[in-house]
Tab-separated table of C-alpha atoms and ligand atoms in Angstrom:
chain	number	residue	atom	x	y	z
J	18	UNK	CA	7.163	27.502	-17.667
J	19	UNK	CA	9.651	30.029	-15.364
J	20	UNK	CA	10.274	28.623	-11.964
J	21	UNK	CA	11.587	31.406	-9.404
J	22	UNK	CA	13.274	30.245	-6.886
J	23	UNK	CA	11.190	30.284	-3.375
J	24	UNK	CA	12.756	31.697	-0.032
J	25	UNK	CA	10.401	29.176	1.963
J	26	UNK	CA	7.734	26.357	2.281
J	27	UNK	CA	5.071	27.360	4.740
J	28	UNK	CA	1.849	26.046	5.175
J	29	UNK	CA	-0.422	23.149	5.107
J	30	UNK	CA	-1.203	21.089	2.161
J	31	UNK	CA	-2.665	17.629	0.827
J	32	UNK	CA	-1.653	15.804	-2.346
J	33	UNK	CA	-4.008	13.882	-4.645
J	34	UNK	CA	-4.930	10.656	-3.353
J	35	UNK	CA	-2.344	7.443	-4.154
J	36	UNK	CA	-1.734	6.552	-7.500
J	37	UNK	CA	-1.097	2.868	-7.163
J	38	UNK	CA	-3.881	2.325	-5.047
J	39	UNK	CA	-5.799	4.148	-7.335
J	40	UNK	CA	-5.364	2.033	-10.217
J	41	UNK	CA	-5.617	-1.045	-8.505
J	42	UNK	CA	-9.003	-0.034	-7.076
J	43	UNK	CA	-10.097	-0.024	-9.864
J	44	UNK	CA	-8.804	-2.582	-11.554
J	45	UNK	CA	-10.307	-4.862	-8.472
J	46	UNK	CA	-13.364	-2.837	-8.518
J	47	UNK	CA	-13.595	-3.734	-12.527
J	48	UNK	CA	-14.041	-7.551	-11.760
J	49	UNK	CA	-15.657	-7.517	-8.150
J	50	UNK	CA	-19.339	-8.071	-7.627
J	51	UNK	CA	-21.207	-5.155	-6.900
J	52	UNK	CA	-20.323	-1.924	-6.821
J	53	UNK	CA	-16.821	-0.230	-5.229
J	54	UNK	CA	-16.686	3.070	-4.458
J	55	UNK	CA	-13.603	4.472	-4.501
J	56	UNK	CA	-12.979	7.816	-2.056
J	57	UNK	CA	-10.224	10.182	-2.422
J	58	UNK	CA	-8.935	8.783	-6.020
J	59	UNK	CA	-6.380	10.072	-7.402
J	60	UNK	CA	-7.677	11.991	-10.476
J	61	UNK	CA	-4.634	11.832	-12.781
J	62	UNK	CA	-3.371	11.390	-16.340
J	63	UNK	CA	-2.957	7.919	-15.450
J	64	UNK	CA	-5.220	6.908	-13.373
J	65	UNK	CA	-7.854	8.353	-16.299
J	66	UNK	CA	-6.489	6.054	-18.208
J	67	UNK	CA	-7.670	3.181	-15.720
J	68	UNK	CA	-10.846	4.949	-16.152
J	69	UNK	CA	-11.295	4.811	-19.756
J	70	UNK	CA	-9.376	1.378	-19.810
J	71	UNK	CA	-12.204	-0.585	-17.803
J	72	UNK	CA	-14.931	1.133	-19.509
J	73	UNK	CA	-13.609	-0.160	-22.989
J	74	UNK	CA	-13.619	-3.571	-21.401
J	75	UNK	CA	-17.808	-2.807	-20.280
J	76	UNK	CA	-17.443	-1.579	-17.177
J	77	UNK	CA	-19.812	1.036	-15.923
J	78	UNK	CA	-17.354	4.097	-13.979
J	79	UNK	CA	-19.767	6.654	-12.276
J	80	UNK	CA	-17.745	9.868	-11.571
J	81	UNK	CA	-19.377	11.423	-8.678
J	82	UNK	CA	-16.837	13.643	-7.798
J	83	UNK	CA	-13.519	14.676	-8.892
J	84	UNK	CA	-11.774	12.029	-6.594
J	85	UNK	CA	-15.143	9.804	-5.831
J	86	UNK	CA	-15.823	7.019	-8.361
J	87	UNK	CA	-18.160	4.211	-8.190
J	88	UNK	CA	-16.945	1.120	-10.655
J	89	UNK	CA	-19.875	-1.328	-11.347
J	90	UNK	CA	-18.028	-4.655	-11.331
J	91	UNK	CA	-18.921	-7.348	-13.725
J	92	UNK	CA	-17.392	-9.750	-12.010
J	93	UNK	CA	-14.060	-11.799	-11.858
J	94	UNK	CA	-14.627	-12.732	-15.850
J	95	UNK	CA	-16.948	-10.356	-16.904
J	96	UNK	CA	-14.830	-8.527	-19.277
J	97	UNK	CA	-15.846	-7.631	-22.839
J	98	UNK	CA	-12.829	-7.631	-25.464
J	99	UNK	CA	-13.414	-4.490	-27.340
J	100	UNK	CA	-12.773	-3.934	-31.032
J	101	UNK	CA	-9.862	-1.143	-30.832
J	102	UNK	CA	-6.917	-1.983	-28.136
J	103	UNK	CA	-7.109	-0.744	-25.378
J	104	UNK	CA	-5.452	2.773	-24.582
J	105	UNK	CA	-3.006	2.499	-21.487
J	106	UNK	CA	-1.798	5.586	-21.950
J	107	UNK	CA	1.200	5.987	-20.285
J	108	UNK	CA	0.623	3.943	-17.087
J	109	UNK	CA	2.790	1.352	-17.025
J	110	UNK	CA	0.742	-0.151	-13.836
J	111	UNK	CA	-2.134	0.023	-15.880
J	112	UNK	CA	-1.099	-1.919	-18.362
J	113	UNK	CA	0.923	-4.567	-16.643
J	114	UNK	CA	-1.832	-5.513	-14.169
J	115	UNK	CA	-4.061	-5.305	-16.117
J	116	UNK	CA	-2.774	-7.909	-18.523
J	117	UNK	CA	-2.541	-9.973	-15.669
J	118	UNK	CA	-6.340	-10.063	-14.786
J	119	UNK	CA	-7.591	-10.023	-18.971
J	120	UNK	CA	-5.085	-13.570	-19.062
J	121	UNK	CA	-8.047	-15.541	-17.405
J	122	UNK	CA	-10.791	-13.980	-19.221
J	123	UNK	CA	-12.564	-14.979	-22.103
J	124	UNK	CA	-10.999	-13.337	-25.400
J	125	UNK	CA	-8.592	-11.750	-27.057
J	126	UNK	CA	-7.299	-8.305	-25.753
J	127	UNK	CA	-4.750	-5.959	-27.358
J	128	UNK	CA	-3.240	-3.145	-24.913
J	129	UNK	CA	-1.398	-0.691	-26.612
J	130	UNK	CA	0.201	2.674	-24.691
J	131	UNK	CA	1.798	6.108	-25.974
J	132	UNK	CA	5.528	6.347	-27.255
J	133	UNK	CA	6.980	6.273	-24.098
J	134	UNK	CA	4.844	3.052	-22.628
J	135	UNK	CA	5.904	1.405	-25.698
J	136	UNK	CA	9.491	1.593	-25.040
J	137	UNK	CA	9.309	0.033	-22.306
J	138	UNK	CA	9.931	-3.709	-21.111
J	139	UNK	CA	6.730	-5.960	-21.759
J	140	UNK	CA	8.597	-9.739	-21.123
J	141	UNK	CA	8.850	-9.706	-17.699
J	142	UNK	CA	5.061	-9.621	-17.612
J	143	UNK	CA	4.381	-11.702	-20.156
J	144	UNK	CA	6.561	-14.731	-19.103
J	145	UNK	CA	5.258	-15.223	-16.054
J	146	UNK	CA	1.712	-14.754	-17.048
J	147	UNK	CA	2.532	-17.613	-20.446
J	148	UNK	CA	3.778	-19.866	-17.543
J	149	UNK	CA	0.269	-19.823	-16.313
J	150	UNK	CA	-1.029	-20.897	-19.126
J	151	UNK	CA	-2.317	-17.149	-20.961
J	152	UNK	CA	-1.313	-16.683	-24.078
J	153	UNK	CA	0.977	-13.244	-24.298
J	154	UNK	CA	2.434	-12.148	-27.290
J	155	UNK	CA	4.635	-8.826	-27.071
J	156	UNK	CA	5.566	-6.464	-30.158
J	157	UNK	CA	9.180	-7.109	-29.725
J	158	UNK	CA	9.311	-7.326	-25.293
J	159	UNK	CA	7.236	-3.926	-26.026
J	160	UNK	CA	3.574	-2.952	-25.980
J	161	UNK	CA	1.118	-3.646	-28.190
J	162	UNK	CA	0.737	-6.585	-25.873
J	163	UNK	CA	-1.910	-9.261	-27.086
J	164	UNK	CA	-3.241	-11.287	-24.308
J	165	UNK	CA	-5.537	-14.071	-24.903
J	166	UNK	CA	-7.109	-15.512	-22.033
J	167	UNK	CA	-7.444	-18.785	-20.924
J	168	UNK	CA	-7.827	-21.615	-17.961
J	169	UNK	CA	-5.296	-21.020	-15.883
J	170	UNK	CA	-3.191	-23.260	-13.515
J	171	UNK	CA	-1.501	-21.796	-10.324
J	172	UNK	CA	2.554	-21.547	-10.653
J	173	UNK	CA	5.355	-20.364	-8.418
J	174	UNK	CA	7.274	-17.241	-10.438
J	175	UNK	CA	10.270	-16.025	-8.940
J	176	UNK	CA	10.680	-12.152	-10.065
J	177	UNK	CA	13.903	-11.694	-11.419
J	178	UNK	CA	13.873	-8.159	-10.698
J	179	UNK	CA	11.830	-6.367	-7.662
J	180	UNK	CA	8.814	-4.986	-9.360
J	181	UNK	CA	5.638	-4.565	-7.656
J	182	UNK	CA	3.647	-4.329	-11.244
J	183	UNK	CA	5.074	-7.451	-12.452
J	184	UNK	CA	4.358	-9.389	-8.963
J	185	UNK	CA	0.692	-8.043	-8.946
J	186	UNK	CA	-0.254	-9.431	-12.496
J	187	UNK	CA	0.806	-12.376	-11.583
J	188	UNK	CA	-1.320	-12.249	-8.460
J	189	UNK	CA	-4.088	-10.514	-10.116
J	190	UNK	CA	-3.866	-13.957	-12.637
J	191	UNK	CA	-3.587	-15.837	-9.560
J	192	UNK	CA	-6.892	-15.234	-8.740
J	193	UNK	CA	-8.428	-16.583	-11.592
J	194	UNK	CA	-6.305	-19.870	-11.546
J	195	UNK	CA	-6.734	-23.066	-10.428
J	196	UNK	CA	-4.606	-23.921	-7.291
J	197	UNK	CA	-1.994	-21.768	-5.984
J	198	UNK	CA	0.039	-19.256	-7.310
J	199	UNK	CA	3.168	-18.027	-5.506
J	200	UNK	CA	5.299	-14.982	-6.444
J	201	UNK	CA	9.173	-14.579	-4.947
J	202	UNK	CA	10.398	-11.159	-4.926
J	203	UNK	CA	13.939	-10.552	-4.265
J	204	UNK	CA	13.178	-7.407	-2.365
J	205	UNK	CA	10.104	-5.745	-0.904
J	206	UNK	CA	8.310	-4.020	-2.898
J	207	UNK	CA	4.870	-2.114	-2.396
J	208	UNK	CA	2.104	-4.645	-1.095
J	209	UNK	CA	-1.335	-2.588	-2.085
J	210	UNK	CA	-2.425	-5.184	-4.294
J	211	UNK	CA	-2.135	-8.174	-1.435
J	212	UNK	CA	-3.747	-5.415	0.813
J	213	UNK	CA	-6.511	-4.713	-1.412
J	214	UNK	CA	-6.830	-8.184	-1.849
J	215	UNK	CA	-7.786	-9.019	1.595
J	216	UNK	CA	-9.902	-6.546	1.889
J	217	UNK	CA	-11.715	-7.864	-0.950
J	218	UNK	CA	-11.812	-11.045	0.845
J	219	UNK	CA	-8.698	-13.269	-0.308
J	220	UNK	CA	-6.806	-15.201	1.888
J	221	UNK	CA	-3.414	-13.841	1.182
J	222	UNK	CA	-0.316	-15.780	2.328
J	223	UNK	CA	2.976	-13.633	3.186
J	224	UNK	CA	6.132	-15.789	4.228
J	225	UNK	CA	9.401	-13.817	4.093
J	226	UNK	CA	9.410	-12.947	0.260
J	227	UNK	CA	6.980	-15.200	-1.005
J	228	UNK	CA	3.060	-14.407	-1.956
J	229	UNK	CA	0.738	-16.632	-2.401
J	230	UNK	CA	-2.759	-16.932	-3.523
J	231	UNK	CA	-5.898	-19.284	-4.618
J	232	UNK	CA	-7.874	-18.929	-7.266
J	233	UNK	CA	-11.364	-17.405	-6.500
J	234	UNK	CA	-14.838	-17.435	-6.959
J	235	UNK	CA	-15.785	-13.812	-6.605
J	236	UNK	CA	-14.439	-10.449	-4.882
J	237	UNK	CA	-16.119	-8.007	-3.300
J	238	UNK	CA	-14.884	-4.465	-2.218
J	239	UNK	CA	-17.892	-2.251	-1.453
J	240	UNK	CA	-15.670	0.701	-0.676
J	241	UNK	CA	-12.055	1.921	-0.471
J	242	UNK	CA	-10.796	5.108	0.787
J	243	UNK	CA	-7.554	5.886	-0.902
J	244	UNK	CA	-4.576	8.003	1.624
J	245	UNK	CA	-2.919	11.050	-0.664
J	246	UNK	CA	0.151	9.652	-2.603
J	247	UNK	CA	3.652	9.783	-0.980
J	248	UNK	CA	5.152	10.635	-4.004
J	249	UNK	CA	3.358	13.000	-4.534
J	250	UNK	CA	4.031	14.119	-1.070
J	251	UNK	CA	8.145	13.605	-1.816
J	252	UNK	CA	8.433	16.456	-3.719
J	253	UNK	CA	7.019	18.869	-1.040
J	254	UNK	CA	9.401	16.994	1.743
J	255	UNK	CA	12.049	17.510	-0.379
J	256	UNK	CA	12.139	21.300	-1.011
J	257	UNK	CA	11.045	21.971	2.217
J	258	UNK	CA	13.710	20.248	3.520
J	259	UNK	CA	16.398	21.791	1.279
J	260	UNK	CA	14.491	25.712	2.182
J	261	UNK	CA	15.762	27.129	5.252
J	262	UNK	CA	12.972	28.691	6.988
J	263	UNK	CA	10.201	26.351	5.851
J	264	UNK	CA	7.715	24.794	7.957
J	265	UNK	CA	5.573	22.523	6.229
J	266	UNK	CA	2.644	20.360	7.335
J	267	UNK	CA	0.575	17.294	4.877
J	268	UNK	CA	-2.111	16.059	5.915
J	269	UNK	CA	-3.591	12.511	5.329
J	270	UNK	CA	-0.327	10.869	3.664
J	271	UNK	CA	-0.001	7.467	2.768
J	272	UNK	CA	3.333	6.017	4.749
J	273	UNK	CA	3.073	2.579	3.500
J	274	UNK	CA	6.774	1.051	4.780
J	275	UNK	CA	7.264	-0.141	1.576
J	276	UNK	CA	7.119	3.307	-0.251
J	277	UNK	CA	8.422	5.447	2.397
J	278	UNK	CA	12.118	4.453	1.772
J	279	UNK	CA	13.327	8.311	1.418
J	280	UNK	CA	11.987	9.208	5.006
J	281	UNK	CA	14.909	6.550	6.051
J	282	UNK	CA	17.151	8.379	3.630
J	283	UNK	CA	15.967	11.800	5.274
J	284	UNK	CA	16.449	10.552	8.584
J	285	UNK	CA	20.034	9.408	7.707
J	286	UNK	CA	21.027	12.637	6.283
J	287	UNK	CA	19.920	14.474	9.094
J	288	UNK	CA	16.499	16.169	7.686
J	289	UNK	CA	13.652	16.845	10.230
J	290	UNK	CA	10.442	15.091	8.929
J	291	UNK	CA	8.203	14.011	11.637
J	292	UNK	CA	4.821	11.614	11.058
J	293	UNK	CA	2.480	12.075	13.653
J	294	UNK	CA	-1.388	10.942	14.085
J	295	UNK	CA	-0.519	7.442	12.264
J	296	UNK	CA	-3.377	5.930	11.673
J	297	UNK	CA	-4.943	3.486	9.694
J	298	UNK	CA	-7.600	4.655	6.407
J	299	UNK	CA	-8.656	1.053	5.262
J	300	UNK	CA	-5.822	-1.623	5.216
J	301	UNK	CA	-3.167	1.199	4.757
J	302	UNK	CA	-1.260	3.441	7.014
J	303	UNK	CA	-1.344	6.806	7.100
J	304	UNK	CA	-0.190	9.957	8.829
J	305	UNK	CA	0.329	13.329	9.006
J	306	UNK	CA	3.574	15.018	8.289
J	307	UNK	CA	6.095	17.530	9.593
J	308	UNK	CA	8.650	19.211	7.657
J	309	UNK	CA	11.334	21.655	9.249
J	310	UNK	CA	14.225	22.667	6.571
J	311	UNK	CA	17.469	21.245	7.672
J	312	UNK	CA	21.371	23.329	6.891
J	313	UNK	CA	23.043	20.456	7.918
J	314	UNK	CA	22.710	17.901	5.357
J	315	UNK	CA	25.317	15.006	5.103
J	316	UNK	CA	25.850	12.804	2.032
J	317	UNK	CA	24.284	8.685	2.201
J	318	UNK	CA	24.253	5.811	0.338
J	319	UNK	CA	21.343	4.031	-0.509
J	320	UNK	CA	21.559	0.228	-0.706
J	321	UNK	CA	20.247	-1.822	-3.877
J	322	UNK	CA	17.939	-3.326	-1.258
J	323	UNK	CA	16.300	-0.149	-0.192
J	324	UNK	CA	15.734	0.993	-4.319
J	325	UNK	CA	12.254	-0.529	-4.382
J	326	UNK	CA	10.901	1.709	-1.408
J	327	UNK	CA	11.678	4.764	-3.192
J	328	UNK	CA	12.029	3.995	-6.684
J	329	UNK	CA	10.198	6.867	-7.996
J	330	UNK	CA	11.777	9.046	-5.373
J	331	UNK	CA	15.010	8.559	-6.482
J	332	UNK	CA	15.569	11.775	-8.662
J	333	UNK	CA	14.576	13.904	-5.510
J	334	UNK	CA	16.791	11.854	-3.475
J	335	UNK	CA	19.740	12.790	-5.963
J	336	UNK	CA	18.549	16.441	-5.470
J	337	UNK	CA	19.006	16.093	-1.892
J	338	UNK	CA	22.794	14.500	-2.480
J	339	UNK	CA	23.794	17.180	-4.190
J	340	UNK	CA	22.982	19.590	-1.570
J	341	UNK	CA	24.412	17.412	1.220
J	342	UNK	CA	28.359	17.503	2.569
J	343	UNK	CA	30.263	14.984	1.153
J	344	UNK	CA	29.389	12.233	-1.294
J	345	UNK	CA	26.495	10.035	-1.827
J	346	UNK	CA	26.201	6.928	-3.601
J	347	UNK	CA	22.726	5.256	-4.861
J	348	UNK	CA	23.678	1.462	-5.547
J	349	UNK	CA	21.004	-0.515	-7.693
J	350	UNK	CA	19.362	2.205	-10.169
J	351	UNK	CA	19.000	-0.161	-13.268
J	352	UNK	CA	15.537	-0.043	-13.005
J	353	UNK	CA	15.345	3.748	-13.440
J	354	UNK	CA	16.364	3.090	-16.760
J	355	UNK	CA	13.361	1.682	-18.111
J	356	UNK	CA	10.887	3.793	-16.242
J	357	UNK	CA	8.651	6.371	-18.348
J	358	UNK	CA	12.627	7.790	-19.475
J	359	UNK	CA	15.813	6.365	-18.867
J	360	UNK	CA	16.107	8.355	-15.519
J	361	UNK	CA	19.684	7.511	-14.508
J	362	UNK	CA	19.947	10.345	-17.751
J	363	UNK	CA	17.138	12.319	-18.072
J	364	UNK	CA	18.272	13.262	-13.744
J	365	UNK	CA	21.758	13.466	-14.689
J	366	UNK	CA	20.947	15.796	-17.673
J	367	UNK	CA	18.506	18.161	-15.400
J	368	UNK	CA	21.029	18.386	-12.010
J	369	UNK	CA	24.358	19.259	-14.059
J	370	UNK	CA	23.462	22.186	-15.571
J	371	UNK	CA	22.420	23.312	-12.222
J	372	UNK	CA	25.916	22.900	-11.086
J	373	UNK	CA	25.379	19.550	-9.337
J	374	UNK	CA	27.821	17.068	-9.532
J	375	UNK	CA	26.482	14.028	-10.399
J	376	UNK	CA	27.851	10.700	-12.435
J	377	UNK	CA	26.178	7.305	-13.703
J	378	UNK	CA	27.303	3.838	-13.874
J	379	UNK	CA	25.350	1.568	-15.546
J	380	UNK	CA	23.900	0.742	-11.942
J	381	UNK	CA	25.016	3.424	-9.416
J	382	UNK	CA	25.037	7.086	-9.072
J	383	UNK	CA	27.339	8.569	-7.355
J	384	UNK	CA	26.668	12.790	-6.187
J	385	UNK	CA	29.192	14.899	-4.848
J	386	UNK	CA	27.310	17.328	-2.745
J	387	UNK	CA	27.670	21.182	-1.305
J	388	UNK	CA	25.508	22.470	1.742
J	389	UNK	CA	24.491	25.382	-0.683
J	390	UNK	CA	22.109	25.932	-3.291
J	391	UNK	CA	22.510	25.312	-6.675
J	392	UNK	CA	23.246	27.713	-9.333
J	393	UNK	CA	20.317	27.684	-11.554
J	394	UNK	CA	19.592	29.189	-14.735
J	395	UNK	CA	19.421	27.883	-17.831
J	396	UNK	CA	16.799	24.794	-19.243
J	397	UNK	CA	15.360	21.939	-17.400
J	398	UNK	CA	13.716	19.314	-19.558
J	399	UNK	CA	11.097	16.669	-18.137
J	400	UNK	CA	11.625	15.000	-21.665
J	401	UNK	CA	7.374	14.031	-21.181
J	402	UNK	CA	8.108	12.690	-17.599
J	403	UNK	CA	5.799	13.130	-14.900
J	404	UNK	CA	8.464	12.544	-12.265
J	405	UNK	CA	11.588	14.326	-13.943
J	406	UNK	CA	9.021	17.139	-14.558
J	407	UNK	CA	8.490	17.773	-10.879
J	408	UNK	CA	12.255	17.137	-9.639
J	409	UNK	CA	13.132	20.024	-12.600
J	410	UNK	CA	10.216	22.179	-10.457
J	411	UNK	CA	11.758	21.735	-7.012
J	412	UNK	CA	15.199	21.725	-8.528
J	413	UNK	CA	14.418	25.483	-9.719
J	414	UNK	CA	12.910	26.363	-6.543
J	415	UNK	CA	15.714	25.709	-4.344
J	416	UNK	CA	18.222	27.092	-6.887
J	417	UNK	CA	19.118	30.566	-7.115
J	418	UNK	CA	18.749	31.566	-10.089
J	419	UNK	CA	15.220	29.587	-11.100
J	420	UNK	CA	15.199	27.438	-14.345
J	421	UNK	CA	12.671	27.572	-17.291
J	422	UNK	CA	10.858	23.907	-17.784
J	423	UNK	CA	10.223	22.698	-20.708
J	424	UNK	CA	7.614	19.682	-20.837
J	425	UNK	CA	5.980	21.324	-17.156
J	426	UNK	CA	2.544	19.234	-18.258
J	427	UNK	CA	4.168	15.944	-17.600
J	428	UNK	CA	3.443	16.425	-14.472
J	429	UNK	CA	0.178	16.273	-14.586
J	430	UNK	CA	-0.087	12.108	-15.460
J	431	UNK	CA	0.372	12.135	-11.351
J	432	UNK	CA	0.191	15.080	-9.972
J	433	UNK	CA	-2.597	17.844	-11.647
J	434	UNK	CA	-2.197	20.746	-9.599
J	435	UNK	CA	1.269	20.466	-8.352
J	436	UNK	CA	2.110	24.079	-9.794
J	437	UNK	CA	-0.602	25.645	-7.983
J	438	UNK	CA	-0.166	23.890	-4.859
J	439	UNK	CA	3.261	24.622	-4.950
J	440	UNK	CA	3.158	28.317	-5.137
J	441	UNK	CA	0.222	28.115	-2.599
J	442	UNK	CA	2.993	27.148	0.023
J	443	UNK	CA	5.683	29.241	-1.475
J	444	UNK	CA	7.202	31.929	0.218
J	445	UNK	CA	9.159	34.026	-2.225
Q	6	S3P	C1	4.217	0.781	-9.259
Q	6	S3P	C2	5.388	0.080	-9.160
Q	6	S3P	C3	6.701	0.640	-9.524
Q	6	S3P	C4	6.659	2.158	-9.601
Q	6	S3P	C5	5.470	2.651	-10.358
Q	6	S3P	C6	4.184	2.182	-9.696
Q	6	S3P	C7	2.956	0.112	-8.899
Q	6	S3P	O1	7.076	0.124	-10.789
Q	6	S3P	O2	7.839	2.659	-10.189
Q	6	S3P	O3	5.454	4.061	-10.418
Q	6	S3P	O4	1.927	0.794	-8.741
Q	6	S3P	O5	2.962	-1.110	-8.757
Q	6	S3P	P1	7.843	-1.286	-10.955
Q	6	S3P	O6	6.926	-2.371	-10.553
Q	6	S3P	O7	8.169	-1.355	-12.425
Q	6	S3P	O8	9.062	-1.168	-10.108
């Protein structure tokens, strides 16, 4: 696909709704009584594979509408091991929380995923979850996963690194333990599953860092309404930030304080984003947002601490850097490494060609930035990431020259549409 560069953003827009939420509405949905209807899901790649997941486990999914569902749930161990593994796709929420609620059910599960799932790290949810008393075997620390359920007793797992998938299978498990189960993260990371929990009626516990929950009888949901995904939003903040003349306004966006880490980062470089009608939809917050471009960008750094509230934003934030005076510095980006690609490389290997100046440590990025816009030209490939697939987009809109992207469908496993409703609010 050609991207031409754009002069402007201008307009109004909404994104699809929130991914994670999504997934987990399901999930929940899967194994409450009743039904759940779910409004404003995010129809994506992955979040169809949620879809197809729970209905290979006997779940009955109504589609009503493109972003309505209604999950019939079969209760909190009502799931049916199937005969084939189950498809995960390439959601590697799906597959880790999920493995976390089939460890206290009654069978054996296998989960399986595409190429890209597969390569990536399967221990860190199976540990945990073998500590409660599942058995988890892993092909290697990688998907297939087998997960045999069993009685469960309540633990306290301290994460060793932030990761809000890992922490909500253990929860998820939790739930279908006996006693308590605590989970210590070392940093924040997104809460929708403790959220979603109490609205289906569990008495979370939040001290500091540490979650705790009971095991339960039943759940019960009966509806959620899902806000539109801020990353999904990110993207659109981004380049209308970095177009001068743009004027940009989203409607109905999820600003969850632990995902909106990059409206800090924003704020500190000196973009002009402003959220106004906050609200709540549900247990989550929500607002709408402002976006004037901003010629005066200055360089940041971004703290290991802050990496979990914008960990998928992170290749747009290195964007940003490298139009920004001076140099920026993003401590803590391990984890990018074992995302869907190794994205310490695969946004190293899209920004340079583009004339950015951008290095890797094993940990750290570092950008050197210049208030002007990149060169363009040339290749951009997402490498079959949904993420690295959209930075390449924006990176070719603010350039000069525009960029061909190769592997543009990635972007589709969390974001159908983005094309379209990027030239909708493209000025060119
Ligand atoms: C997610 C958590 C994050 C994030 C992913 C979605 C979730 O992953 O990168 O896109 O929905 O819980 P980690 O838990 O691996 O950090």
């Amino acid at each position: 696909m050609r991207i031409e560069p754009a002069r402007a953003l201008v307009g109004h827009a909404v994104v699809p709704g929130d991914k994670s939420i999504s997934h987990r509405a399901v999930l929940l949905g899967a194994i409450a009584d009743g039904e759940t209807e779910i409004v404003g899901f995010g129809r994506a790649g992955d979040t169809d594979s949620t879809l197809r997941a729970v209905r290979a486990l006997g779940v009955q999914v109504d589609e009503l509408d493109v972003d309505l569902v209604r999950v019939h749930g079969r209760g909190l161990r009502g799931l049916v091991p199937p005969p084939e593994p189950v498809d995960c796709g390439n959601a590697g929420t799906l597959m880790r929380l999920l493995a976390g609620i089939l460890a206290g059910q009654n069978g054996r599960f296998e989960l399986a995923g595409d190429a890209s799932l597969s390569r990536r790290p399967m221990e860190r949810v199976a540990t945990p979850l073998r500590e409660l008393g599942a058995r988890v075997e892993t092909t290697e620390g990688h998907a297939p996963l087998l997960v045999e359920g069993a009685p469960l007793r309540g633990t306290r797992y301290e994460l060793p690194v932030a990761s809000a998938q890992v922490k909500s299978a253990v929860l998820l498990a939790g739930l279908l333990a006996c006693g308590r189960t605590t989970v210590v993260e070392p940093a924040a990371t997104r809460d929708h599953t403790e959220l979603l929990l109490e609205a289906a009626g569990v008495r979370v516990e939040r001290k500091a860092q540490a979650i705790t929950v009971a095991g339960v009888d039943s759940l019960r949901l009966d509806r959620v309404e899902v806000p539109g995904d801020f990353s999904s939003a990110a993207p659109l903040i981004v380049a209308a930030t970095l177009l001068p003349g743009s004027e940009l306004y989203l409607h109905n966006i999820g600003v969850n304080p632990t995902r909106t880490g990059l409206l800090d980062v924003l704020e500190r470089m000196r973009a002009r984003v402003t959220l106004f009608n906050k609200r709540r939809l549900g247990s989550e917050p929500v607002a709408d947002v402002e976006v004037r471009s901003s010629s005066t960008l200055v360089a940041t750094k971004v703290s290991a601490a802050e990496v979990p509230r914008m960990v998928d934003e992170l290749p747009l934030v290195a964007l940003l850097a490298g139009m920004a005076r001076g140099e920026t510095v993003i401590e803590g980006v391990a984890e990018l490494r074992v995302k869907e690609t190794d994205r310490v490389e695969t946004v190293k290997d899209l920004l340079r060609p583009l004339g950015i100046r951008i290095s890797a440590g094993e940990d750290e990025l570092r950008v050197v930035g210049l208030p002007t816009r990149p060169k363009g030209g040339g290749t951009a490939r997402s490498e079959g990431d949904h993420r690295i697939a959209i930075l390449g987009a924006v990176a070719g809109l603010v350039s000069r020259g525009g960029l061909r992207l190769e592997g543009a469908e990635a972007a589709a496993i969390s974001f159908p549409g983005f094309f379209e409703l990027l030239d909708s609010v493209s000025k060119r």
